[in-house]
Coordinates of C-alpha atoms and ligand atoms in Angstrom, one line a residue:
M1 CA 0.0 0.0 0.0
F2 CA 1.2 3.5 -0.8
K3 CA 2.4 5.6 2.1
F4 CA 1.6 9.3 2.0
L5 CA 2.6 12.1 4.4
I6 CA 0.3 15.1 4.3
I7 CA 1.8 18.3 5.7
A8 CA -1.2 20.6 6.1
P9 CA -0.5 24.3 6.3
Y10 CA -3.7 24.8 8.4
R11 CA -5.5 22.7 10.9
G12 CA -8.8 22.2 9.0
L13 CA -7.0 20.4 6.2
K14 CA -5.5 17.9 8.6
D15 CA -9.0 17.3 10.1
L16 CA -10.6 16.8 6.7
L17 CA -7.9 14.3 5.7
E18 CA -8.3 12.3 8.8
D19 CA -12.0 12.2 8.1
M20 CA -11.5 10.9 4.6
A21 CA -8.5 8.6 5.4
E22 CA -10.7 5.7 6.4
E23 CA -12.4 5.4 3.0
L24 CA -9.1 5.7 1.1
P25 CA -6.9 2.8 0.0
Y26 CA -3.7 4.5 1.1
E27 CA -1.8 4.7 4.3
I28 CA -2.1 8.4 5.1
H29 CA -0.5 10.3 7.9
A30 CA -1.3 14.0 8.3
E31 CA 0.6 16.7 10.3
V32 CA 0.0 20.5 10.6
G33 CA 2.9 22.7 9.7
D34 CA 3.3 25.9 7.7
L35 CA 6.5 26.9 5.8
Q36 CA 9.6 26.3 8.1
Q37 CA 7.6 24.2 10.5
G38 CA 6.3 22.1 7.6
L39 CA 9.9 21.7 6.3
T40 CA 11.1 20.4 9.7
I41 CA 8.4 17.8 9.7
A42 CA 9.2 16.8 6.1
K43 CA 12.9 16.4 6.9
A44 CA 12.2 14.2 9.8
A45 CA 10.0 12.1 7.6
E46 CA 12.7 11.3 5.1
Q47 CA 13.8 8.4 7.1
Q48 CA 10.4 6.9 7.3
K49 CA 10.0 5.6 3.7
Y50 CA 7.1 7.7 2.6
D51 CA 6.3 7.4 -1.1
V52 CA 5.1 10.9 -1.5
I53 CA 4.7 14.1 0.6
I54 CA 1.5 16.2 -0.1
S55 CA 1.3 19.8 0.9
R56 CA -0.1 23.1 -0.3
G57 CA 1.1 26.5 -1.7
G58 CA 4.4 27.9 -0.4
T59 CA 4.9 25.1 2.1
A60 CA 4.9 22.5 -0.7
K61 CA 7.3 24.6 -2.7
L62 CA 9.7 25.0 0.2
I63 CA 9.7 21.2 1.0
R64 CA 10.3 20.3 -2.6
Q65 CA 13.5 22.3 -2.6
H66 CA 15.0 20.5 0.4
V67 CA 13.7 16.9 0.5
R68 CA 14.4 14.0 -1.8
I69 CA 10.9 12.4 -1.6
P70 CA 8.6 13.7 -4.4
V71 CA 6.3 16.5 -3.2
I72 CA 2.8 16.9 -4.8
E73 CA 1.0 20.2 -4.3
I74 CA -2.7 20.5 -3.5
A75 CA -4.1 22.8 -6.2
V76 CA -6.8 25.3 -5.3
N77 CA -9.7 24.5 -7.7
G78 CA -13.0 26.0 -8.9
Y79 CA -15.0 24.2 -6.2
D80 CA -12.8 25.8 -3.5
I81 CA -13.2 29.3 -4.9
L82 CA -16.9 28.8 -5.4
R83 CA -17.3 27.8 -1.8
S84 CA -15.4 30.8 -0.5
L85 CA -17.2 33.3 -2.7
T86 CA -20.7 31.8 -1.9
F87 CA -19.8 32.2 1.7
L88 CA -19.0 35.9 1.1
K89 CA -22.0 36.6 -1.1
E90 CA -23.7 38.8 1.5
Y91 CA -20.6 40.6 2.6
P92 CA -21.4 44.4 2.2
G93 CA -17.8 45.7 1.7
K94 CA -15.3 45.4 -1.2
V95 CA -13.8 41.9 -1.6
G96 CA -10.4 41.3 -3.2
I97 CA -8.6 38.1 -4.1
I98 CA -4.8 38.0 -3.8
G99 CA -2.8 35.1 -5.1
F100 CA -0.8 33.3 -7.8
P101 CA -2.3 33.3 -11.3
N102 CA -3.7 29.7 -10.9
I103 CA -5.9 30.9 -8.0
V104 CA -6.9 34.4 -9.3
N105 CA -7.6 33.6 -12.9
G106 CA -10.5 31.3 -12.4
V107 CA -12.4 33.9 -10.2
D108 CA -14.0 36.0 -12.9
T109 CA -16.3 33.3 -14.2
I110 CA -17.4 32.2 -10.8
A111 CA -17.9 35.8 -9.5
E112 CA -20.0 36.5 -12.6
L113 CA -22.2 33.5 -12.0
L114 CA -22.7 34.6 -8.4
D115 CA -23.3 38.2 -9.5
M116 CA -20.4 39.5 -7.3
Q117 CA -17.7 42.1 -7.7
V118 CA -14.3 40.8 -6.7
M119 CA -11.1 42.8 -7.3
K120 CA -8.1 40.7 -8.4
F121 CA -4.4 41.1 -7.4
V122 CA -2.0 38.7 -9.0
I123 CA 1.3 37.9 -7.5
H124 CA 4.1 35.8 -9.0
H125 CA 6.2 35.4 -5.9
E126 CA 5.5 35.3 -2.2
D127 CA 7.6 38.5 -1.7
Q128 CA 5.0 40.4 -3.7
A129 CA 2.2 39.6 -1.3
A130 CA 2.8 42.6 0.9
S131 CA 2.7 45.2 -1.9
A132 CA -0.4 43.5 -3.3
V133 CA -2.1 43.7 0.1
Q134 CA -1.2 47.4 0.3
Q135 CA -2.5 48.0 -3.2
A136 CA -5.8 46.3 -2.3
K137 CA -6.1 48.4 0.8
E138 CA -5.5 51.6 -1.2
Q139 CA -8.3 50.6 -3.6
G140 CA -10.8 50.2 -0.8
V141 CA -10.8 46.4 -0.3
S142 CA -11.9 45.6 3.1
L143 CA -11.9 41.8 2.9
V144 CA -9.2 39.6 1.3
I145 CA -9.5 36.0 0.2
G146 CA -6.4 34.0 -0.7
D147 CA -3.9 31.4 0.2
V148 CA -2.2 30.9 3.5
I149 CA 0.6 33.4 2.7
T150 CA -1.8 36.2 1.6
V151 CA -4.1 35.7 4.4
A152 CA -1.2 36.0 6.9
T153 CA 0.1 39.1 5.2
S154 CA -3.3 40.7 5.0
E155 CA -3.8 40.2 8.7
N156 CA -0.4 41.7 9.4
Y157 CA -1.6 44.8 7.5
G158 CA -4.7 44.9 9.5
L159 CA -7.0 43.7 6.7
K160 CA -9.6 41.0 7.3
A161 CA -8.9 37.9 5.4
I162 CA -10.4 34.5 4.6
L163 CA -8.5 31.5 3.6
I164 CA -9.6 29.6 0.5
T165 CA -9.7 26.1 2.0
S166 CA -9.3 22.9 0.0
G167 CA -12.3 20.6 -0.2
R168 CA -12.8 16.9 -0.7
E169 CA -12.5 17.2 -4.5
A170 CA -9.0 18.8 -4.3
I171 CA -7.9 16.1 -1.8
L172 CA -9.2 13.2 -4.1
E173 CA -7.5 14.8 -7.1
V174 CA -4.1 15.3 -5.3
L175 CA -4.2 11.7 -4.0
E176 CA -4.8 10.5 -7.6
R177 CA -1.8 12.4 -8.8
A178 CA 0.3 11.1 -5.9
K179 CA -0.7 7.6 -6.9
E180 CA 0.3 8.2 -10.5
T181 CA 3.6 9.6 -9.4
V182 CA 4.4 6.6 -7.3
L183 CA 3.5 4.2 -10.1
S184 CA 5.6 6.0 -12.7
R185 CA 8.5 6.1 -10.3
L186 CA 8.1 2.4 -9.8
E187 CA 8.1 1.8 -13.5
K188 CA 11.3 3.9 -13.8
H189 CA 12.9 1.9 -11.0
Q190 CA 12.1 -1.4 -12.8
E191 CA 13.5 0.0 -16.0
M192 CA 16.6 1.1 -14.1
A193 CA 16.9 -2.4 -12.5
F194 CA 16.7 -3.9 -15.9
I195 CA 19.4 -1.7 -17.3
K196 CA 21.6 -2.5 -14.4
Q197 CA 21.1 -6.2 -15.0
L198 CA 22.0 -5.6 -18.6
L199 CA 25.1 -3.7 -17.7
N200 CA 26.2 -6.4 -15.3
T201 CA 26.3 -8.9 -18.1
M202 CA 28.7 -6.8 -20.2
G203 CA 32.3 -7.9 -20.6
Q204 CA 33.5 -4.3 -20.3
G205 CA 33.3 -2.2 -17.2
V206 CA 30.7 0.6 -17.3
I207 CA 30.6 3.6 -15.0
G208 CA 28.0 6.3 -15.4
V209 CA 28.8 9.6 -13.8
H210 CA 26.0 12.0 -13.2
A211 CA 26.3 15.7 -14.2
D212 CA 26.9 16.5 -10.5
G213 CA 30.0 14.4 -10.5
S214 CA 28.7 11.4 -8.5
I215 CA 28.7 7.8 -9.8
Q216 CA 25.2 6.7 -10.9
F217 CA 25.8 3.4 -12.7
Y218 CA 28.5 0.9 -11.9
N219 CA 28.5 -2.6 -13.2
Q220 CA 29.8 -6.0 -12.0
T221 CA 32.8 -6.0 -14.4
A222 CA 33.9 -2.6 -13.1
A223 CA 33.7 -4.0 -9.6
E224 CA 35.9 -7.0 -10.6
I225 CA 38.4 -4.8 -12.4
F226 CA 38.8 -2.2 -9.6
G227 CA 38.0 -4.2 -6.5
V228 CA 35.5 -1.6 -5.4
S229 CA 32.0 -2.9 -4.9
A230 CA 28.9 -1.3 -6.5
E231 CA 27.6 -0.5 -3.0
Q232 CA 30.7 1.5 -2.3
A233 CA 31.0 3.1 -5.6
V234 CA 27.5 4.3 -6.4
R235 CA 26.9 7.9 -5.2
M236 CA 30.7 8.3 -4.6
K237 CA 32.2 11.4 -6.3
W238 CA 34.1 10.4 -9.4
G239 CA 37.3 12.1 -8.2
D240 CA 37.1 10.2 -4.9
F241 CA 36.5 6.9 -6.7
L242 CA 39.6 7.5 -8.9
T243 CA 41.7 8.0 -5.7
Q244 CA 40.3 4.9 -4.0
A245 CA 40.7 2.7 -7.0
Q246 CA 44.2 4.1 -7.5
I247 CA 43.5 5.3 -11.0
S248 CA 45.1 8.2 -12.7
L249 CA 43.8 9.2 -16.1
E250 CA 45.7 10.8 -18.9
A251 CA 45.4 11.6 -22.6
D252 CA 42.2 13.6 -22.1
R253 CA 41.2 14.4 -25.6
G254 CA 38.4 16.8 -24.9
E255 CA 34.9 16.0 -26.1
E256 CA 35.3 12.4 -26.9
F257 CA 38.4 10.9 -25.6
V258 CA 40.4 7.9 -24.7
Q259 CA 41.9 7.8 -21.3
V260 CA 44.6 5.4 -20.2
V261 CA 44.7 4.0 -16.7
V262 CA 48.2 4.3 -15.4
G263 CA 47.4 3.9 -11.7
K264 CA 50.0 1.7 -9.9
A265 CA 47.6 -1.0 -9.0
H266 CA 46.5 -1.4 -12.7
Y267 CA 49.7 -0.7 -14.4
N268 CA 50.1 -4.2 -15.8
K269 CA 46.5 -4.8 -16.6
G270 CA 46.7 -2.7 -19.7
L271 CA 43.4 -1.1 -19.0
L272 CA 41.9 1.6 -21.1
I273 CA 39.1 3.8 -20.2
Y274 CA 37.0 5.4 -22.9
G275 CA 34.9 8.4 -21.8
K276 CA 31.9 9.7 -23.7
P277 CA 30.1 12.9 -22.6
M278 CA 26.3 12.4 -22.2
A279 CA 23.7 14.9 -23.3
D280 CA 22.7 15.7 -19.8
G281 CA 26.2 16.8 -18.7
G282 CA 27.2 13.4 -17.3
M283 CA 29.9 11.1 -18.5
N284 CA 29.8 7.4 -19.5
Y285 CA 33.0 5.5 -19.0
T286 CA 33.7 2.1 -20.6
I287 CA 36.6 0.2 -19.2
Y288 CA 38.3 -2.1 -21.6
R289 CA 40.8 -4.9 -20.7
K290 CA 43.9 -5.6 -22.6
E291 CA 42.2 -8.1 -24.9
D292 CA 39.5 -5.7 -25.8
I293 CA 41.8 -2.9 -26.7
R294 CA 42.8 -4.2 -30.1
L295 CA 39.2 -4.4 -31.1
L296 CA 38.6 -0.9 -29.8
Q297 CA 41.6 0.5 -31.6
Q298 CA 40.2 -1.0 -34.8
Q299 CA 36.9 0.7 -34.2
F300 CA 38.5 4.0 -33.6
R301 CA 40.6 3.7 -36.7
R302 CA 37.6 2.8 -38.8
A303 CA 35.7 5.8 -37.4
E304 CA 38.6 8.1 -38.1
E305 CA 38.9 6.8 -41.7
D306 CA 35.3 7.4 -42.2
R307 CA 35.6 10.9 -40.9
F308 CA 38.5 11.7 -43.2
S309 CA 37.2 10.2 -46.3
P310 CA 33.5 9.9 -46.2
P311 CA 32.3 8.9 -49.6
A312 CA 30.1 12.0 -50.1
S313 CA 29.4 11.9 -53.8
Q314 CA 26.0 10.8 -54.9
F315 CA 24.6 10.4 -58.5
Q316 CA 22.2 13.3 -57.9
H317 CA 25.2 15.7 -57.3
F318 CA 26.5 15.2 -60.9
V319 CA 25.4 17.5 -63.7
K320 CA 24.0 15.3 -66.3
T321 CA 24.0 16.6 -69.8
D322 CA 22.8 14.3 -72.7
F323 CA 26.4 13.8 -73.6
I324 CA 27.5 12.9 -70.0
K325 CA 24.5 10.5 -69.6
A326 CA 25.2 8.7 -72.9
S327 CA 28.9 8.5 -72.5
Y328 CA 29.2 7.1 -69.0
M329 CA 26.6 8.2 -66.4
D330 CA 23.7 5.9 -67.4
R331 CA 26.1 2.9 -67.5
A332 CA 27.6 3.8 -64.2
E333 CA 24.2 4.0 -62.5
Q334 CA 23.2 0.7 -64.0
W335 CA 26.4 -1.1 -62.9
S336 CA 26.4 0.4 -59.4
E337 CA 24.5 -2.5 -58.0
L338 CA 26.7 -5.2 -59.4
A339 CA 29.3 -6.9 -57.2
D340 CA 31.7 -7.2 -60.2
P341 CA 34.9 -5.1 -60.2
I342 CA 34.7 -1.8 -62.2
V343 CA 37.5 0.1 -63.9
I344 CA 37.0 3.8 -64.5
V345 CA 39.3 5.2 -67.2
G346 CA 39.8 8.9 -67.6
E347 CA 42.3 11.8 -67.4
S348 CA 43.1 13.4 -64.2
G349 CA 40.2 15.4 -62.7
T350 CA 37.4 13.9 -64.9
G351 CA 35.6 12.7 -61.8
K352 CA 36.8 9.1 -61.4
R353 CA 36.9 9.1 -57.6
S354 CA 33.6 11.0 -57.3
L355 CA 31.9 8.5 -59.6
A356 CA 33.4 5.6 -57.6
E357 CA 31.9 7.1 -54.4
A358 CA 28.5 7.5 -56.0
M359 CA 28.6 3.9 -57.2
H360 CA 29.5 2.8 -53.7
N361 CA 26.7 4.8 -52.2
R362 CA 24.2 3.3 -54.6
S363 CA 25.5 -0.3 -54.2
G364 CA 24.7 -3.1 -51.8
Y365 CA 28.0 -2.3 -50.1
H366 CA 27.0 1.2 -49.1
K367 CA 26.9 0.5 -45.4
G368 CA 30.5 -0.7 -45.4
P369 CA 33.6 1.5 -45.6
F370 CA 34.9 3.2 -48.7
V371 CA 38.7 2.5 -48.5
V372 CA 40.9 4.5 -50.8
L373 CA 44.4 3.6 -52.0
Y374 CA 46.2 6.2 -54.0
A375 CA 48.6 3.8 -55.7
D376 CA 50.5 6.6 -57.5
L377 CA 51.2 8.4 -54.2
T378 CA 52.4 5.4 -52.3
P379 CA 56.0 4.1 -52.6
S380 CA 55.7 1.0 -54.8
D381 CA 57.7 -1.2 -52.4
Q382 CA 55.0 -0.6 -49.7
L383 CA 51.9 -1.2 -51.9
G384 CA 51.8 -5.0 -51.5
R385 CA 52.1 -4.8 -47.7
L386 CA 49.5 -2.1 -47.5
L387 CA 47.0 -4.0 -49.6
F388 CA 47.5 -7.5 -48.2
G389 CA 49.3 -7.0 -44.9
S390 CA 52.7 -8.3 -43.7
D391 CA 54.3 -11.3 -45.3
S392 CA 54.4 -13.2 -42.0
G393 CA 51.4 -15.3 -43.1
E394 CA 49.3 -14.1 -40.2
S395 CA 46.2 -12.2 -41.1
D396 CA 46.9 -8.5 -40.7
E397 CA 43.9 -6.4 -39.8
N398 CA 45.6 -3.4 -41.3
A399 CA 45.6 -4.9 -44.7
L400 CA 43.3 -2.8 -47.0
V401 CA 41.6 -5.9 -48.4
L402 CA 40.4 -6.6 -44.9
R403 CA 39.6 -3.1 -43.9
A404 CA 37.5 -2.8 -47.0
E405 CA 35.4 -5.9 -46.0
A406 CA 31.7 -5.5 -46.8
G407 CA 32.5 -2.1 -48.4
T408 CA 34.4 -0.8 -51.4
L409 CA 38.1 -0.7 -52.1
Y410 CA 38.9 2.1 -54.5
I411 CA 42.4 2.0 -56.0
H412 CA 43.4 5.2 -57.8
N413 CA 45.7 4.7 -60.7
I414 CA 45.8 0.9 -60.5
E415 CA 48.7 0.8 -63.0
Y416 CA 51.0 1.9 -60.2
V417 CA 50.3 -1.3 -58.3
P418 CA 53.3 -3.7 -58.9
L419 CA 52.6 -6.8 -60.9
P420 CA 52.9 -9.4 -58.1
S421 CA 50.2 -7.5 -56.2
Q422 CA 48.1 -7.2 -59.3
R423 CA 48.3 -11.0 -59.5
R424 CA 47.3 -11.5 -55.9
L425 CA 44.3 -9.2 -56.3
A426 CA 43.2 -11.1 -59.4
A427 CA 43.6 -14.4 -57.6
M428 CA 41.5 -13.1 -54.7
L429 CA 38.7 -11.9 -57.0
Q430 CA 38.8 -15.2 -58.8
A431 CA 38.5 -17.2 -55.6
S432 CA 35.3 -15.3 -54.7
N433 CA 34.1 -16.0 -58.2
R434 CA 34.5 -19.7 -57.8
R435 CA 33.1 -19.8 -54.3
G436 CA 29.5 -20.0 -55.5
E437 CA 27.9 -22.1 -58.1
G438 CA 27.5 -20.7 -61.6
A439 CA 28.5 -17.5 -63.3
Y440 CA 26.1 -15.2 -61.3
S441 CA 27.3 -16.1 -57.8
F442 CA 30.1 -13.7 -57.7
T443 CA 30.4 -12.7 -54.1
P444 CA 33.6 -10.9 -53.2
P445 CA 34.2 -9.8 -49.6
F446 CA 34.4 -6.2 -50.9
R447 CA 33.6 -4.3 -54.0
L448 CA 36.7 -3.4 -56.1
I449 CA 36.6 -0.2 -58.1
V450 CA 39.9 0.9 -59.8
S451 CA 40.8 3.9 -61.9
T452 CA 43.4 4.6 -64.4
S453 CA 44.5 7.3 -66.8
D454 CA 46.4 4.8 -68.9
D455 CA 45.4 2.4 -71.7
L456 CA 45.5 -0.9 -69.8
E457 CA 45.1 -3.0 -72.8
E458 CA 48.3 -1.5 -74.2
K459 CA 50.0 -2.1 -70.9
V460 CA 48.9 -5.8 -70.9
R461 CA 50.5 -6.1 -74.4
A462 CA 53.7 -4.6 -73.1
N463 CA 53.6 -7.0 -70.1
E464 CA 53.2 -4.1 -67.7
F465 CA 49.8 -5.0 -66.5
D466 CA 48.5 -8.4 -65.3
R467 CA 46.4 -10.1 -68.0
Q468 CA 44.2 -11.9 -65.5
L469 CA 43.3 -8.8 -63.6
F470 CA 42.6 -7.0 -66.9
T471 CA 40.3 -9.8 -68.0
L472 CA 38.4 -9.4 -64.7
L473 CA 38.1 -5.7 -65.1
Q474 CA 37.5 -5.3 -68.8
P475 CA 33.7 -6.3 -68.9
H476 CA 32.8 -3.3 -66.7
M477 CA 34.9 -0.5 -68.1
I478 CA 33.7 3.1 -67.8
H479 CA 35.4 5.8 -69.9
M480 CA 35.1 9.3 -68.6
P481 CA 35.7 11.7 -71.5
P482 CA 37.9 14.8 -71.1
L483 CA 36.1 18.1 -70.6
R484 CA 37.4 19.5 -74.0
S485 CA 35.6 16.7 -75.8
F486 CA 32.2 18.1 -74.7
I487 CA 33.1 21.8 -74.3
E488 CA 29.7 22.8 -75.8
D489 CA 28.2 21.6 -72.5
L490 CA 30.2 24.2 -70.6
D491 CA 27.3 26.7 -70.3
H492 CA 25.3 24.0 -68.6
L493 CA 28.1 22.9 -66.3
V494 CA 28.9 26.5 -65.4
F495 CA 25.2 27.2 -64.6
W496 CA 25.1 24.4 -62.0
Y497 CA 28.4 25.2 -60.5
L498 CA 27.5 28.8 -60.1
A499 CA 24.3 27.8 -58.3
E500 CA 26.2 25.5 -56.0
M501 CA 29.1 27.9 -55.3
N502 CA 26.8 30.9 -54.7
R503 CA 25.3 28.8 -52.0
S504 CA 28.6 27.5 -50.5
L505 CA 30.5 30.8 -50.9
G506 CA 27.6 33.1 -50.0
K507 CA 27.8 35.0 -53.4
Q508 CA 25.1 36.1 -55.8
V509 CA 26.8 35.7 -59.1
L510 CA 24.2 35.3 -61.8
G511 CA 26.4 34.5 -64.8
I512 CA 29.6 34.9 -66.7
K513 CA 29.8 37.5 -69.5
P514 CA 29.8 36.0 -73.0
D515 CA 33.4 37.1 -73.8
V516 CA 34.7 35.3 -70.7
M517 CA 32.7 32.2 -71.6
K518 CA 34.2 32.3 -75.0
L519 CA 37.7 32.4 -73.5
L520 CA 36.8 29.5 -71.1
K521 CA 35.6 27.4 -74.1
S522 CA 38.8 28.0 -76.0
Y523 CA 40.9 26.5 -73.2
H524 CA 41.9 22.8 -73.4
W525 CA 41.2 22.0 -69.7
P526 CA 44.0 19.5 -68.9
G527 CA 42.7 19.2 -65.4
N528 CA 39.2 18.6 -66.6
M529 CA 36.2 19.1 -64.2
L530 CA 38.4 19.5 -61.2
E531 CA 40.2 22.3 -62.9
L532 CA 37.0 23.9 -64.1
K533 CA 35.7 23.8 -60.5
R534 CA 38.8 25.4 -59.1
V535 CA 38.8 28.1 -61.8
L536 CA 35.2 28.9 -61.3
K537 CA 35.7 29.1 -57.6
V538 CA 38.5 31.6 -57.9
L539 CA 36.4 33.7 -60.4
I540 CA 33.3 33.6 -58.1
E541 CA 35.3 34.4 -55.0
S542 CA 36.9 37.4 -56.6
S543 CA 33.6 38.7 -58.0
D544 CA 31.7 41.5 -56.3
G545 CA 29.0 42.1 -58.8
S546 CA 26.3 40.0 -60.4
F547 CA 28.4 38.9 -63.4
V548 CA 31.9 37.7 -63.9
T549 CA 33.4 40.3 -66.3
M550 CA 36.4 40.1 -68.6
Q551 CA 38.1 42.9 -66.6
Q552 CA 38.0 40.9 -63.5
A553 CA 38.6 37.5 -65.0
E554 CA 41.5 38.5 -67.3
P555 CA 44.3 38.5 -64.8
I556 CA 43.1 35.3 -63.2
L557 CA 42.7 33.4 -66.4
A558 CA 45.9 34.7 -67.8
S559 CA 47.9 33.0 -65.1
I560 CA 46.0 29.8 -65.7
F561 CA 46.0 29.8 -69.4
E562 CA 49.7 30.6 -69.5
R563 CA 49.3 34.0 -71.1
P564 CA 51.8 36.7 -70.3
A565 CA 50.6 38.0 -66.9
P566 CA 49.6 41.6 -66.6
E567 CA 51.8 43.6 -64.3
G568 CA 49.6 43.5 -61.3
A569 CA 49.2 39.7 -61.2
L570 CA 52.0 39.0 -58.8
R571 CA 50.8 41.8 -56.6
Q572 CA 47.3 40.3 -56.7
L573 CA 48.7 36.9 -55.8
V574 CA 50.7 38.2 -52.9
G575 CA 47.8 40.6 -51.9
K576 CA 47.8 42.7 -48.8
D577 CA 45.6 40.6 -46.6
R578 CA 46.6 37.2 -47.9
T579 CA 48.2 34.6 -45.6
L580 CA 51.3 32.6 -46.6
E581 CA 49.1 29.5 -46.7
E582 CA 46.7 31.1 -49.2
I583 CA 49.6 32.2 -51.4
E584 CA 51.2 28.8 -51.3
R585 CA 47.9 27.2 -52.2
D586 CA 47.6 29.4 -55.2
I587 CA 51.2 28.8 -56.3
I588 CA 50.6 25.0 -56.1
R589 CA 47.4 25.4 -58.0
I590 CA 49.0 27.4 -60.8
V591 CA 52.0 24.9 -61.1
L592 CA 49.6 22.0 -61.0
E593 CA 47.6 23.5 -63.8
Q594 CA 50.7 24.3 -65.8
E595 CA 51.8 20.7 -65.4
G596 CA 48.5 19.4 -66.8
F597 CA 47.5 18.3 -63.3
N598 CA 50.3 15.7 -63.2
Q599 CA 51.1 15.4 -59.5
S600 CA 54.5 13.8 -60.0
T601 CA 55.9 16.6 -62.2
T602 CA 54.2 19.3 -60.1
A603 CA 55.8 17.9 -56.9
K604 CA 59.2 17.7 -58.7
R605 CA 59.0 21.3 -59.9
L606 CA 58.0 22.5 -56.4
G607 CA 60.8 20.5 -54.7
I608 CA 58.4 18.6 -52.4
N609 CA 57.5 15.0 -52.4
R610 CA 54.2 13.7 -53.7
T611 CA 52.8 12.8 -50.3
T612 CA 53.3 16.4 -49.1
L613 CA 51.7 17.7 -52.3
W614 CA 48.8 15.4 -51.8
R615 CA 48.4 16.6 -48.3
K616 CA 48.6 20.2 -49.2
L617 CA 46.1 19.8 -52.0
N618 CA 43.7 18.0 -49.6
Q619 CA 43.9 20.8 -47.1
E620 CA 42.1 23.1 -49.5
Ligands
LIG701 N1 29.2 15.6 -64.2 C1 29.7 16.3 -63.2 N2 29.0 17.2 -62.6 C2 29.4 17.9 -61.5 N3 30.6 17.7 -61.0 C3 31.4 16.8 -61.6 C4 31.0 16.0 -62.7 N4 32.0 15.2 -63.1 C5 33.0 15.4 -62.2 N5 32.7 16.4 -61.4 C6 33.5 17.0 -60.3 O1 34.8 17.1 -60.7 C7 35.7 16.7 -59.6 C8 36.6 15.6 -60.1 O2 37.4 15.2 -59.0 P1 37.8 13.7 -58.8 O3 38.8 13.7 -57.7 O4 36.6 12.8 -58.7 O5 38.5 13.3 -60.2 P2 39.5 12.1 -60.5 O6 39.2 11.8 -61.9 O7 39.4 11.1 -59.5 O8 40.9 12.9 -60.4 P3 42.4 12.4 -60.2 O9 42.6 11.3 -61.1 O10 43.2 13.6 -60.5 O11 42.5 12.0 -58.7 C9 34.8 16.3 -58.4 O12 34.7 17.4 -57.6 C10 33.5 16.0 -59.1 O13 32.4 16.3 -58.2

């Protein structure tokens, strides 16, 4: 049976409750106590396992602030006001009601029904009671009705006052609410007990720290690891717990971080604590043992990879002119869902990687990772190990063919992969081909998409590319044409890029003047779409008006199109407000464009290695 304590701010309420208690299915105990007095009673009752405390007005509010048991407030309702006003109907003087909005606002209707005049004085805080009483007095009110606090204040100021008492209806209503509160708390407790059970079955230690810094959850595994029982740990301050369990944490990485336990007692256990901030300001710590750590590291690395190279491209992001659709886009869309390997052939910057990403996102492998290997940027003696792992014969989780499992492995410029690795790749693909029955049961562990700017057939003939791998790739070959071969589509492409860049760069460029367009069309675009994108970006960024004019475009295009630069070009490049990084980026871009977007020769000319160049390009 539920056990309720009622702290009545006035005597009559206690009497009424005791009257009613016998018919009610609860264990009810009532005491009289207003404000501080009520609080003292409530505090003493904390030890007596009451489910709920019920009180009224300011006393209820005060108790709620200081006691852990839930406090339910008796609301003054329409019946209570009706009773009080009916009682005052024949009163000859001016009547005023003073109180919180919930009491005062319902008065109008009832007063109108009773054909009575009642002046209203709303207060929002108890401190306002005194000035409200004074105001009422000044306006000729000779009798006040209100709550305990207003009645007491009115009497202090020499005004007659009548308390709006709570009737049976208000009591029944508050008891109902108290019952619901207990039931919902019970439900929450059961839920919590279930979660605790669940946590106790976990192999990792789990410690939940509340926003106030005290431990709220603590599972069995944590107890085993640290030798501190749940009874001791729960409610302990996190800092105190760390001291007691001899843990010192380091490597705090801010928002989401890994912390390593280096405490003496645990030094050899190889423990690792992973902390994750919770939305409510608390922290959730997971404690991993040595054997779990490898798994965790793998997860972190995966997450990191995904963060750095999310396959963002989707088919709907591409501009599709009739030419683009017919020459490769339709086919690429169709082949997306196949498991077969794909080879994308095209010059630098035509969009090979973006297309591979879009195909991955449209494929059955889209939930898996999109692992990228830039074969041309990786030293060739390391490529085999990177792809298949160390030669020790043991399975190496760092091998890209394993990391790409259930996802896509994209190898950029496959012709840079040495022949033995090409053979191994071909053998792997063939093995998955044979695994099933019949020609249509090709189920490789990952989807392979490769790109090349070379003529692979030619390379096979010259014994520079593995024939087997070529045979596997050849049926699904996509040729991405160079931009100069469909230059008549430039207006269309520019239109879409302008729209996209206006949005991302916060510009309002409506178009490019015809003479500038003509110049753009006369260029041979060795860096293809990527180069077009970069050039447009520079033009749009430097534009202040609605159109890109020749006057503004000339110096920019001159440097790109290898025309003699006008005098101010260097000054513009160095610019007054430009940072060294920005200047460096532009120089790299210019040299890259001059070198036909060939990264090797660009790196050589700039005196940096290809990896550094690649990094700098990707910082853009
Ligand atoms: N039809 C198209 N519509 C819009 N953008 C396109 C289209 N084709 C290509 N692009 C864009 O051009 C850029 C090409 O870059 P991407 O890195 O994909 O080319 P790539 O061929 O892999 O280059 P590289 O071989 O030099 O690494 C991407 O930003 C891509 O979104």
